[in-house]
Amino acid sequence: MARDGFFTGLDIGTSTIKILVAEFINGEMNVIGVSNVKSAGVKDGIIIDIDAAAKAIRVAIEQAEEKAGITIEKVNVGLPANLLKVEPTQGMIPVPSDSKEIKDEDVESVVRSALTKSITPEREVITLVPEEFIVDGFHGIRDPRGMMGIRLEMRGVLYTGPTTILHNLRKTVEKAGIKLENIIISPLALTRSVLNEGEREFGATVIDFGGGQTTVAVMSNQELQYTNIYAEGGDYVTKDISKVLKTSIPSAEALKFNFGNANVSEASLTETVQVEVVGESQPVDVTERFLAEVISARISHILDRVKQDLNRSRVLELPGGVIMVGGGAIIPGVVELAQEILGVNVKLYVPNQVGIRNPMFANVISIVEYAGTQSEVDAISQRAIAGEELLRRKPIDVGQTRYTQPSYQSTESTQTSPVTPLPNIEPTTQATPATPKEDKPKISDRVRNFVGGLFD
């Protein structure tokens, strides 16, 4: 059940940084401020320059504060699935009170008992999601407080991540001048927000087509079953257009969103757009079909890799199909192309929040929803984890620490970091190319030769 009050979400993407401020009143979420600024110091969803990232976050905070009319003191930050590890866990304690009535401190104690398993020094607990409590053998209890019992057990799911990444995240938020309220696992929040009850139960896949990377998350039986990250996204489509057409990045970005189409069959063979080409004194005409071929080539490349990995993990043909979000997903024809390649039902998710009905805001919305709808039991669990991790945590020398990606299951693909199964956004358009014309000569065939070598 949602808690009344103000909640702020921070989505640190490779291309953009988004902040959303919302007020929860009687369980209703009302967005009162949002900002979207160019990212800095972030690569593949990971902070690589603390000072640069903190400065960009500070700009986003100031914009959000101005729009919301409040001072932001703390934020809930989304953590991508990079090197995330998921495993089941359980704990058990005797109920110590004379009355044998289970209290908050008993829930906190049983969560702590579930954290006693060995965790390597380079990893840290991010969150623990209680799946059920068991009181004297009675299963399926969501909130045991107020009940009487002699023995309290808990079964849940433990999420851990690299200590270095988490340290850098905390340090960056601290340098931006705000308090970190919660670290929230982005694919977990996103699947809970985007999928309906039936999809979460029977299984569905969410593809977040961001700017710098594409994230895939699968939820089934109300649990996050699989995630994977691909270090390619909408920015790569822009770079391909820029390279093939020999035009600037701002012009390529404008071409992508104003005239682009990922579905080649829907693009016109006769309609053309003028492009300012480096080395040419006059604009060159490019057909919409040729532009679509460039766009489709990169997106097809990403989706082919996604399909291979989902098939390998046997989670592609779930009843809920595929739901697409992210700035890259709004390119015309992406949903149709994804449906053709993946061979399952695909739909585009559009948030229903007034003023931000755009798939690019799905991630930051989900972070705020997750924070605002946390149950009291979830909050107690997070408090227990925070206390334990504070005791475990040691100072980290960021300048000397080097993290090497461990080897997980064989289903991983190159440049990806999937969760071990339990078993970003596009930049703002900065320039607009000239209006379409019909009677200009087509681009030289020498340009077309670049397409074939894009992915060699």
CSV table of C-alpha atoms in Angstrom, one decimal:
chain,number,residue,atom,x,y,z
A,1,MET,CA,0.0,0.0,0.0
A,2,ALA,CA,1.3,3.4,-1.0
A,3,ARG,CA,2.6,5.7,1.7
A,4,ASP,CA,1.5,9.3,1.7
A,5,GLY,CA,4.2,11.9,1.1
A,6,PHE,CA,6.8,13.1,-1.5
A,7,PHE,CA,9.1,10.6,-3.3
A,8,THR,CA,11.8,11.4,-5.8
A,9,GLY,CA,13.3,9.0,-8.3
A,10,LEU,CA,16.6,9.3,-10.0
A,11,ASP,CA,17.4,7.4,-13.3
A,12,ILE,CA,21.1,7.7,-14.2
A,13,GLY,CA,21.2,6.7,-17.9
A,14,THR,CA,24.1,6.6,-20.3
A,15,SER,CA,22.5,9.3,-22.5
A,16,THR,CA,20.2,11.2,-20.1
A,17,ILE,CA,19.6,11.7,-16.4
A,18,LYS,CA,16.0,11.9,-15.3
A,19,ILE,CA,14.5,13.0,-12.0
A,20,LEU,CA,10.8,12.7,-11.1
A,21,VAL,CA,9.1,14.0,-8.1
A,22,ALA,CA,5.7,12.7,-7.1
A,23,GLU,CA,3.3,13.0,-4.2
A,24,PHE,CA,1.3,10.0,-3.0
A,25,ILE,CA,-2.1,10.9,-1.5
A,26,ASN,CA,-4.3,8.0,-0.4
A,27,GLY,CA,-2.5,5.6,-2.6
A,28,GLU,CA,-2.7,7.9,-5.7
A,29,MET,CA,0.5,9.0,-7.4
A,30,ASN,CA,0.6,12.5,-8.7
A,31,VAL,CA,3.7,13.7,-10.6
A,32,ILE,CA,4.6,17.3,-9.7
A,33,GLY,CA,8.0,17.7,-11.3
A,34,VAL,CA,10.3,16.1,-13.8
A,35,SER,CA,13.6,16.9,-15.4
A,36,ASN,CA,15.6,15.4,-18.2
A,37,VAL,CA,19.2,16.5,-18.8
A,38,LYS,CA,22.1,15.2,-20.8
A,39,SER,CA,24.2,12.6,-18.9
A,40,ALA,CA,27.9,12.8,-18.1
A,41,GLY,CA,30.4,10.5,-16.5
A,42,VAL,CA,28.3,7.4,-17.3
A,43,LYS,CA,29.1,4.5,-19.7
A,44,ASP,CA,27.0,1.4,-20.2
A,45,GLY,CA,24.9,2.4,-17.2
A,46,ILE,CA,27.9,2.5,-14.9
A,47,ILE,CA,29.4,5.7,-13.3
A,48,ILE,CA,33.0,6.1,-14.5
A,49,ASP,CA,33.5,9.7,-13.6
A,50,ILE,CA,32.0,10.7,-10.2
A,51,ASP,CA,32.5,14.4,-10.5
A,52,ALA,CA,31.0,14.7,-13.9
A,53,ALA,CA,28.0,12.5,-13.0
A,54,ALA,CA,27.4,14.4,-9.8
A,55,LYS,CA,27.4,17.7,-11.7
A,56,ALA,CA,24.9,16.5,-14.2
A,57,ILE,CA,22.7,15.1,-11.4
A,58,ARG,CA,22.9,18.5,-9.7
A,59,VAL,CA,21.6,20.2,-12.8
A,60,ALA,CA,18.7,17.7,-13.0
A,61,ILE,CA,17.8,18.2,-9.4
A,62,GLU,CA,17.7,22.0,-9.8
A,63,GLN,CA,15.4,21.7,-12.8
A,64,ALA,CA,13.1,19.3,-11.0
A,65,GLU,CA,13.0,21.5,-7.9
A,66,GLU,CA,12.0,24.5,-9.9
A,67,LYS,CA,9.2,22.6,-11.6
A,68,ALA,CA,8.0,20.9,-8.5
A,69,GLY,CA,8.3,23.9,-6.2
A,70,ILE,CA,9.9,22.0,-3.4
A,71,THR,CA,13.5,21.3,-2.2
A,72,ILE,CA,14.7,17.8,-2.9
A,73,GLU,CA,16.6,16.4,0.0
A,74,LYS,CA,16.7,12.7,-0.7
A,75,VAL,CA,16.3,10.4,-3.8
A,76,ASN,CA,15.6,6.8,-4.7
A,77,VAL,CA,18.2,5.8,-7.3
A,78,GLY,CA,17.7,3.1,-9.9
A,79,LEU,CA,20.5,0.5,-10.2
A,80,PRO,CA,20.9,-1.2,-13.6
A,81,ALA,CA,21.2,-5.0,-13.9
A,82,ASN,CA,25.0,-4.9,-14.6
A,83,LEU,CA,26.6,-7.8,-12.8
A,84,LEU,CA,23.5,-8.3,-10.7
A,85,LYS,CA,23.2,-11.7,-8.9
A,86,VAL,CA,20.0,-13.2,-7.6
A,87,GLU,CA,19.7,-16.1,-5.2
A,88,PRO,CA,17.0,-17.5,-2.8
A,89,THR,CA,17.5,-17.1,0.9
A,90,GLN,CA,15.8,-18.0,4.1
A,91,GLY,CA,16.1,-17.2,7.8
A,92,MET,CA,14.7,-18.5,11.1
A,93,ILE,CA,14.5,-17.2,14.7
A,94,PRO,CA,12.7,-18.1,17.9
A,95,VAL,CA,10.2,-15.4,18.9
A,96,PRO,CA,11.8,-14.0,22.1
A,97,SER,CA,9.1,-12.0,23.7
A,98,ASP,CA,7.2,-13.4,26.7
A,99,SER,CA,3.8,-12.8,24.9
A,100,LYS,CA,5.1,-14.5,21.8
A,101,GLU,CA,3.6,-11.8,19.7
A,102,ILE,CA,5.6,-11.0,16.6
A,103,LYS,CA,6.8,-7.4,16.4
A,104,ASP,CA,8.8,-5.2,14.0
A,105,GLU,CA,12.1,-6.1,15.7
A,106,ASP,CA,11.3,-9.8,15.1
A,107,VAL,CA,10.8,-9.2,11.4
A,108,GLU,CA,14.1,-7.3,11.3
A,109,SER,CA,15.9,-10.1,13.1
A,110,VAL,CA,14.6,-12.8,10.8
A,111,VAL,CA,15.7,-10.8,7.8
A,112,ARG,CA,19.2,-10.4,9.4
A,113,SER,CA,19.3,-14.1,9.9
A,114,ALA,CA,18.8,-14.6,6.2
A,115,LEU,CA,21.9,-12.4,5.5
A,116,THR,CA,24.3,-14.7,7.3
A,117,LYS,CA,25.2,-16.7,4.2
A,118,SER,CA,28.7,-16.1,2.9
A,119,ILE,CA,29.0,-13.0,0.6
A,120,THR,CA,32.3,-12.4,-1.0
A,121,PRO,CA,34.1,-9.1,-0.1
A,122,GLU,CA,33.7,-7.6,-3.6
A,123,ARG,CA,29.9,-8.0,-3.5
A,124,GLU,CA,27.2,-6.3,-1.4
A,125,VAL,CA,23.6,-6.9,-0.6
A,126,ILE,CA,21.3,-4.4,-2.5
A,127,THR,CA,18.0,-5.6,-1.3
A,128,LEU,CA,16.1,-8.6,0.0
A,129,VAL,CA,12.5,-9.2,-1.1
A,130,PRO,CA,10.5,-11.3,1.4
A,131,GLU,CA,8.3,-13.8,-0.5
A,132,GLU,CA,6.6,-15.3,2.5
A,133,PHE,CA,6.8,-15.6,6.3
A,134,ILE,CA,6.2,-18.9,8.1
A,135,VAL,CA,4.8,-18.9,11.7
A,136,ASP,CA,5.0,-22.2,13.5
A,137,GLY,CA,4.8,-24.1,10.2
A,138,PHE,CA,1.9,-22.0,8.7
A,139,HIS,CA,3.0,-20.8,5.2
A,140,GLY,CA,2.1,-18.0,2.9
A,141,ILE,CA,2.0,-15.1,5.4
A,142,ARG,CA,2.8,-11.7,4.0
A,143,ASP,CA,3.0,-9.7,7.2
A,144,PRO,CA,3.4,-11.7,10.5
A,145,ARG,CA,3.3,-8.7,12.8
A,146,GLY,CA,0.7,-9.0,15.5
A,147,MET,CA,0.5,-12.8,15.2
A,148,MET,CA,1.5,-15.2,18.0
A,149,GLY,CA,4.1,-17.8,17.5
A,150,ILE,CA,7.2,-19.6,18.8
A,151,ARG,CA,9.2,-19.8,15.6
A,152,LEU,CA,9.4,-17.2,12.8
A,153,GLU,CA,10.8,-18.1,9.4
A,154,MET,CA,11.2,-16.1,6.2
A,155,ARG,CA,11.8,-17.1,2.6
A,156,GLY,CA,12.9,-14.5,0.1
A,157,VAL,CA,15.1,-13.4,-2.8
A,158,LEU,CA,18.5,-11.8,-2.2
A,159,TYR,CA,19.9,-9.4,-4.7
A,160,THR,CA,23.6,-8.6,-4.6
A,161,GLY,CA,25.9,-6.4,-6.7
A,162,PRO,CA,29.6,-5.3,-7.0
A,163,THR,CA,30.7,-3.2,-4.1
A,164,THR,CA,32.7,-0.8,-6.3
A,165,ILE,CA,29.6,0.1,-8.4
A,166,LEU,CA,27.5,0.6,-5.4
A,167,HIS,CA,30.1,2.7,-3.7
A,168,ASN,CA,30.5,4.9,-6.8
A,169,LEU,CA,26.7,5.4,-6.9
A,170,ARG,CA,26.5,6.5,-3.3
A,171,LYS,CA,29.5,8.8,-3.6
A,172,THR,CA,28.1,10.4,-6.7
A,173,VAL,CA,24.7,11.1,-5.1
A,174,GLU,CA,26.5,12.4,-2.0
A,175,LYS,CA,28.6,14.8,-4.2
A,176,ALA,CA,25.4,16.0,-5.8
A,177,GLY,CA,24.4,17.3,-2.4
A,178,ILE,CA,21.5,15.0,-1.6
A,179,LYS,CA,20.8,12.0,0.5
A,180,LEU,CA,20.4,8.5,-0.9
A,181,GLU,CA,17.1,7.1,0.4
A,182,ASN,CA,17.0,3.7,-1.3
A,183,ILE,CA,18.9,1.9,-4.1
A,184,ILE,CA,16.3,0.3,-6.2
A,185,ILE,CA,17.0,-2.4,-8.8
A,186,SER,CA,15.7,-0.9,-12.0
A,187,PRO,CA,14.6,-4.1,-13.9
A,188,LEU,CA,12.7,-5.3,-10.7
A,189,ALA,CA,10.9,-2.0,-10.4
A,190,LEU,CA,10.3,-1.7,-14.1
A,191,THR,CA,8.7,-5.2,-14.5
A,192,ARG,CA,6.4,-4.5,-11.5
A,193,SER,CA,5.4,-1.2,-12.9
A,194,VAL,CA,4.9,-2.1,-16.6
A,195,LEU,CA,3.4,-5.5,-16.3
A,196,ASN,CA,-0.1,-6.2,-15.1
A,197,GLU,CA,-1.0,-8.9,-12.5
A,198,GLY,CA,-1.5,-11.6,-15.1
A,199,GLU,CA,1.7,-10.9,-17.0
A,200,ARG,CA,3.7,-10.9,-13.7
A,201,GLU,CA,2.2,-14.2,-12.7
A,202,PHE,CA,2.2,-16.2,-16.1
A,203,GLY,CA,5.4,-14.5,-17.4
A,204,ALA,CA,6.3,-11.6,-19.7
A,205,THR,CA,9.5,-9.9,-21.0
A,206,VAL,CA,10.2,-6.2,-20.8
A,207,ILE,CA,12.8,-4.7,-23.2
A,208,ASP,CA,14.1,-1.2,-22.2
A,209,PHE,CA,15.5,0.2,-25.4
A,210,GLY,CA,17.6,3.1,-24.0
A,211,GLY,CA,20.2,5.4,-25.5
A,212,GLY,CA,23.4,3.7,-24.5
A,213,GLN,CA,22.2,0.2,-23.7
A,214,THR,CA,19.3,-2.2,-24.0
A,215,THR,CA,18.0,-4.0,-20.9
A,216,VAL,CA,15.9,-7.2,-21.0
A,217,ALA,CA,14.0,-8.3,-17.9
A,218,VAL,CA,11.8,-11.4,-17.5
A,219,MET,CA,9.2,-11.7,-14.7
A,220,SER,CA,7.3,-14.9,-14.0
A,221,ASN,CA,5.5,-16.2,-10.9
A,222,GLN,CA,5.7,-12.7,-9.5
A,223,GLU,CA,9.5,-12.9,-9.4
A,224,LEU,CA,12.3,-11.5,-11.5
A,225,GLN,CA,13.6,-14.6,-13.3
A,226,TYR,CA,16.2,-13.2,-15.8
A,227,THR,CA,17.9,-10.0,-16.9
A,228,ASN,CA,20.5,-9.2,-19.5
A,229,ILE,CA,22.2,-6.0,-20.7
A,230,TYR,CA,23.4,-5.2,-24.2
A,231,ALA,CA,25.8,-2.3,-24.6
A,232,GLU,CA,23.9,-1.0,-27.7
A,233,GLY,CA,20.9,1.3,-27.9
A,234,GLY,CA,19.4,4.3,-29.6
A,235,ASP,CA,22.6,6.2,-29.6
A,236,TYR,CA,24.2,3.5,-31.8
A,237,VAL,CA,21.4,4.0,-34.4
A,238,THR,CA,22.3,7.7,-34.4
A,239,LYS,CA,26.0,7.0,-34.9
A,240,ASP,CA,25.2,4.6,-37.7
A,241,ILE,CA,23.2,7.2,-39.5
A,242,SER,CA,26.0,9.8,-38.9
A,243,LYS,CA,28.6,7.4,-40.3
A,244,VAL,CA,26.8,6.1,-43.3
A,245,LEU,CA,25.4,9.5,-44.4
A,246,LYS,CA,28.6,11.5,-43.3
A,247,THR,CA,26.5,13.9,-41.3
A,248,SER,CA,26.7,15.4,-37.8
A,249,ILE,CA,25.4,13.6,-34.8
A,250,PRO,CA,22.7,16.3,-34.1
A,251,SER,CA,21.5,16.0,-37.7
A,252,ALA,CA,21.5,12.2,-37.5
A,253,GLU,CA,19.5,12.3,-34.4
A,254,ALA,CA,16.9,14.6,-36.0
A,255,LEU,CA,16.8,12.3,-39.1
A,256,LYS,CA,16.1,9.3,-36.8
A,257,PHE,CA,13.2,10.8,-35.0
A,258,ASN,CA,11.7,13.0,-37.7
A,259,PHE,CA,12.0,10.8,-40.8
A,260,GLY,CA,13.2,7.4,-39.6
A,261,ASN,CA,11.4,4.1,-39.6
A,262,ALA,CA,12.7,0.8,-38.3
A,263,ASN,CA,10.2,-1.1,-40.5
A,264,VAL,CA,11.8,-1.0,-44.0
A,265,SER,CA,8.6,-2.1,-45.8
A,266,GLU,CA,6.7,1.0,-44.5
A,267,ALA,CA,9.3,3.5,-45.7
A,268,SER,CA,8.8,5.4,-48.9
A,269,LEU,CA,11.0,4.6,-52.0
A,270,THR,CA,10.2,8.1,-53.5
A,271,GLU,CA,10.1,10.5,-50.6
A,272,THR,CA,13.5,12.0,-49.9
A,273,VAL,CA,15.1,14.2,-47.2
A,274,GLN,CA,18.0,16.6,-47.6
A,275,VAL,CA,21.0,15.9,-45.5
A,276,GLU,CA,24.0,18.2,-44.8
A,277,VAL,CA,26.9,15.9,-45.8
A,278,VAL,CA,30.5,16.6,-44.7
A,279,GLY,CA,32.6,17.6,-47.8
A,280,GLU,CA,29.6,18.4,-49.9
A,281,SER,CA,28.8,22.0,-50.8
A,282,GLN,CA,25.1,21.2,-51.4
A,283,PRO,CA,22.7,19.1,-49.3
A,284,VAL,CA,22.3,15.5,-50.6
A,285,ASP,CA,19.0,13.8,-51.0
A,286,VAL,CA,18.4,10.5,-49.2
A,287,THR,CA,15.3,8.3,-49.7
A,288,GLU,CA,13.3,7.4,-46.6
A,289,ARG,CA,13.7,3.7,-47.5
A,290,PHE,CA,17.5,4.0,-47.4
A,291,LEU,CA,17.4,5.8,-44.0
A,292,ALA,CA,15.1,3.0,-42.8
A,293,GLU,CA,17.6,0.4,-43.9
A,294,VAL,CA,20.3,2.0,-41.8
A,295,ILE,CA,18.0,2.2,-38.8
A,296,SER,CA,16.7,-1.3,-39.2
A,297,ALA,CA,20.2,-2.9,-39.5
A,298,ARG,CA,21.3,-1.8,-36.0
A,299,ILE,CA,18.0,-2.6,-34.3
A,300,SER,CA,17.7,-6.0,-36.0
A,301,HIS,CA,21.3,-6.7,-34.8
A,302,ILE,CA,20.3,-6.0,-31.2
A,303,LEU,CA,17.0,-7.9,-31.4
A,304,ASP,CA,18.7,-10.9,-32.9
A,305,ARG,CA,21.0,-11.1,-29.9
A,306,VAL,CA,18.1,-10.7,-27.5
A,307,LYS,CA,16.2,-13.5,-29.2
A,308,GLN,CA,19.2,-15.9,-29.1
A,309,ASP,CA,19.7,-15.3,-25.3
A,310,LEU,CA,16.0,-15.6,-24.5
A,311,ASN,CA,15.7,-18.8,-26.5
A,312,ARG,CA,18.8,-20.2,-24.7
A,313,SER,CA,17.2,-19.4,-21.4
A,314,ARG,CA,13.8,-20.8,-22.5
A,315,VAL,CA,11.9,-17.6,-21.6
A,316,LEU,CA,11.0,-16.2,-25.0
A,317,GLU,CA,7.6,-17.7,-25.5
A,318,LEU,CA,6.0,-16.7,-22.2
A,319,PRO,CA,2.2,-16.0,-22.4
A,320,GLY,CA,2.6,-12.3,-21.7
A,321,GLY,CA,4.8,-11.7,-24.8
A,322,VAL,CA,7.2,-8.7,-24.9
A,323,ILE,CA,6.6,-5.1,-23.7
A,324,MET,CA,8.9,-2.4,-25.0
A,325,VAL,CA,9.8,0.8,-23.2
A,326,GLY,CA,12.6,3.4,-23.5
A,327,GLY,CA,13.3,6.3,-25.8
A,328,GLY,CA,14.5,4.1,-28.6
A,329,ALA,CA,11.2,2.2,-28.6
A,330,ILE,CA,9.4,5.3,-29.9
A,331,ILE,CA,11.1,5.2,-33.3
A,332,PRO,CA,8.3,4.3,-35.8
A,333,GLY,CA,8.3,0.6,-36.8
A,334,VAL,CA,10.4,-0.7,-33.8
A,335,VAL,CA,7.4,-2.7,-32.4
A,336,GLU,CA,6.6,-4.2,-35.8
A,337,LEU,CA,10.3,-5.1,-36.4
A,338,ALA,CA,10.6,-6.7,-32.9
A,339,GLN,CA,7.4,-8.7,-33.4
A,340,GLU,CA,8.8,-10.0,-36.8
A,341,ILE,CA,12.2,-10.9,-35.3
A,342,LEU,CA,11.1,-12.3,-31.9
A,343,GLY,CA,8.1,-14.1,-33.3
A,344,VAL,CA,5.9,-13.3,-30.3
A,345,ASN,CA,3.4,-10.6,-29.5
A,346,VAL,CA,5.1,-7.2,-28.9
A,347,LYS,CA,3.5,-4.0,-27.6
A,348,LEU,CA,4.7,-0.6,-26.7
A,349,TYR,CA,4.1,0.6,-23.1
A,350,VAL,CA,3.0,4.2,-22.7
A,351,PRO,CA,2.8,5.6,-19.1
A,352,ASN,CA,-0.5,7.0,-18.1
A,353,GLN,CA,0.9,9.9,-16.0
A,354,VAL,CA,-0.3,13.3,-17.1
A,355,GLY,CA,2.5,15.3,-18.9
A,356,ILE,CA,4.9,12.4,-19.3
A,357,ARG,CA,3.0,9.9,-21.5
A,358,ASN,CA,6.3,8.8,-23.1
A,359,PRO,CA,8.0,5.4,-22.9
A,360,MET,CA,11.3,7.1,-22.2
A,361,PHE,CA,10.0,8.0,-18.7
A,362,ALA,CA,8.9,4.5,-17.8
A,363,ASN,CA,12.1,3.7,-15.9
A,364,VAL,CA,12.1,6.7,-13.6
A,365,ILE,CA,8.3,6.4,-13.0
A,366,SER,CA,8.8,2.8,-11.9
A,367,ILE,CA,11.5,3.8,-9.4
A,368,VAL,CA,9.2,6.3,-7.7
A,369,GLU,CA,6.3,3.8,-7.8
A,370,TYR,CA,8.4,1.1,-6.2
A,371,ALA,CA,9.6,3.5,-3.4
A,372,GLY,CA,6.1,4.9,-2.8
A,373,THR,CA,4.3,1.5,-2.7
A,374,GLN,CA,6.8,-0.3,-0.4
A,375,SER,CA,5.0,-2.1,2.3
A,376,GLU,CA,6.0,-1.7,6.0
A,377,VAL,CA,7.5,-5.1,5.9
A,378,ASP,CA,9.6,-4.2,2.9
A,379,ALA,CA,10.7,-1.1,4.7
A,380,ILE,CA,11.7,-3.0,7.8
A,381,SER,CA,13.6,-5.5,5.6
A,382,GLN,CA,15.5,-2.7,3.9
A,383,ARG,CA,16.3,-1.1,7.3
A,384,ALA,CA,17.8,-4.5,8.4
A,385,ILE,CA,19.9,-4.7,5.3
A,386,ALA,CA,21.2,-1.2,5.6
A,387,GLY,CA,22.3,-1.8,9.2
A,388,GLU,CA,24.1,-5.1,8.3
A,389,GLU,CA,25.8,-3.6,5.2
A,390,LEU,CA,27.0,-0.6,7.2
A,391,LEU,CA,28.8,-3.0,9.5
A,392,ARG,CA,30.3,-5.0,6.6
A,393,ARG,CA,31.2,-2.0,4.5
A,394,LYS,CA,34.9,-1.0,4.3
A,395,PRO,CA,36.3,2.2,2.7
A,396,ILE,CA,37.1,1.8,-1.0
A,397,ASP,CA,39.9,3.3,-2.8
A,398,VAL,CA,38.2,4.1,-6.1
A,399,GLY,CA,41.4,5.1,-7.8
A,400,GLN,CA,43.0,1.6,-7.2
A,401,THR,CA,40.0,-0.7,-7.2
A,402,ARG,CA,39.6,-2.7,-10.3
A,403,TYR,CA,36.6,-4.9,-10.9
A,404,THR,CA,36.7,-7.9,-13.2
A,405,GLN,CA,33.5,-9.4,-14.5
A,406,PRO,CA,33.1,-12.9,-13.1
A,407,SER,CA,32.1,-15.8,-15.2
A,408,TYR,CA,28.5,-16.7,-14.9
A,409,GLN,CA,26.4,-19.3,-16.6
A,410,SER,CA,27.1,-20.2,-20.2
A,411,THR,CA,23.9,-18.5,-21.5
A,412,GLU,CA,25.7,-15.1,-21.3
A,413,SER,CA,26.5,-13.3,-24.6
A,414,THR,CA,29.4,-11.0,-25.3
A,415,GLN,CA,29.2,-7.6,-23.6
A,416,THR,CA,26.3,-8.6,-21.5
A,417,SER,CA,25.8,-9.0,-17.8
A,418,PRO,CA,22.8,-11.3,-17.1
A,419,VAL,CA,21.4,-12.1,-13.7
A,420,THR,CA,21.9,-15.7,-12.8
A,421,PRO,CA,18.2,-17.0,-13.2
A,422,LEU,CA,16.5,-18.2,-10.1
A,423,PRO,CA,16.1,-21.4,-11.2
A,424,ASN,CA,18.5,5.2,-21.4
A,425,ILE,CA,17.4,6.8,-23.3
A,426,GLU,CA,17.6,8.7,-26.3
A,427,PRO,CA,19.2,12.2,-26.3
A,428,THR,CA,17.1,15.3,-27.0
A,429,THR,CA,16.9,16.3,-30.7
A,430,GLN,CA,19.1,19.3,-31.3
A,431,ALA,CA,18.8,19.9,-35.0
A,432,THR,CA,16.2,19.4,-37.7
A,433,PRO,CA,17.1,18.5,-41.3
A,434,ALA,CA,15.6,20.3,-44.2
A,435,THR,CA,12.1,19.5,-45.3
A,436,PRO,CA,11.4,16.6,-47.7
A,437,LYS,CA,11.7,17.1,-51.4
A,438,GLU,CA,11.0,14.9,-54.4
A,439,ASP,CA,12.9,16.1,-57.4
A,440,LYS,CA,16.5,16.1,-56.2
A,441,PRO,CA,19.0,13.4,-57.3
A,442,LYS,CA,19.4,10.4,-55.0
A,443,ILE,CA,22.5,9.9,-52.8
A,444,SER,CA,25.5,8.4,-54.5
A,445,ASP,CA,25.8,4.6,-54.5
A,446,ARG,CA,29.2,4.9,-52.8
A,447,VAL,CA,27.4,5.8,-49.5
A,448,ARG,CA,25.2,2.7,-49.6
A,449,ASN,CA,28.4,0.5,-49.4
A,450,PHE,CA,28.8,1.5,-45.8
A,451,VAL,CA,25.7,-0.4,-44.6
A,452,GLY,CA,27.2,-3.9,-45.3
A,453,GLY,CA,30.2,-3.3,-43.1
A,454,LEU,CA,28.4,-1.8,-40.1
A,455,PHE,CA,28.6,-4.9,-38.0
A,456,ASP,CA,31.7,-6.6,-39.4
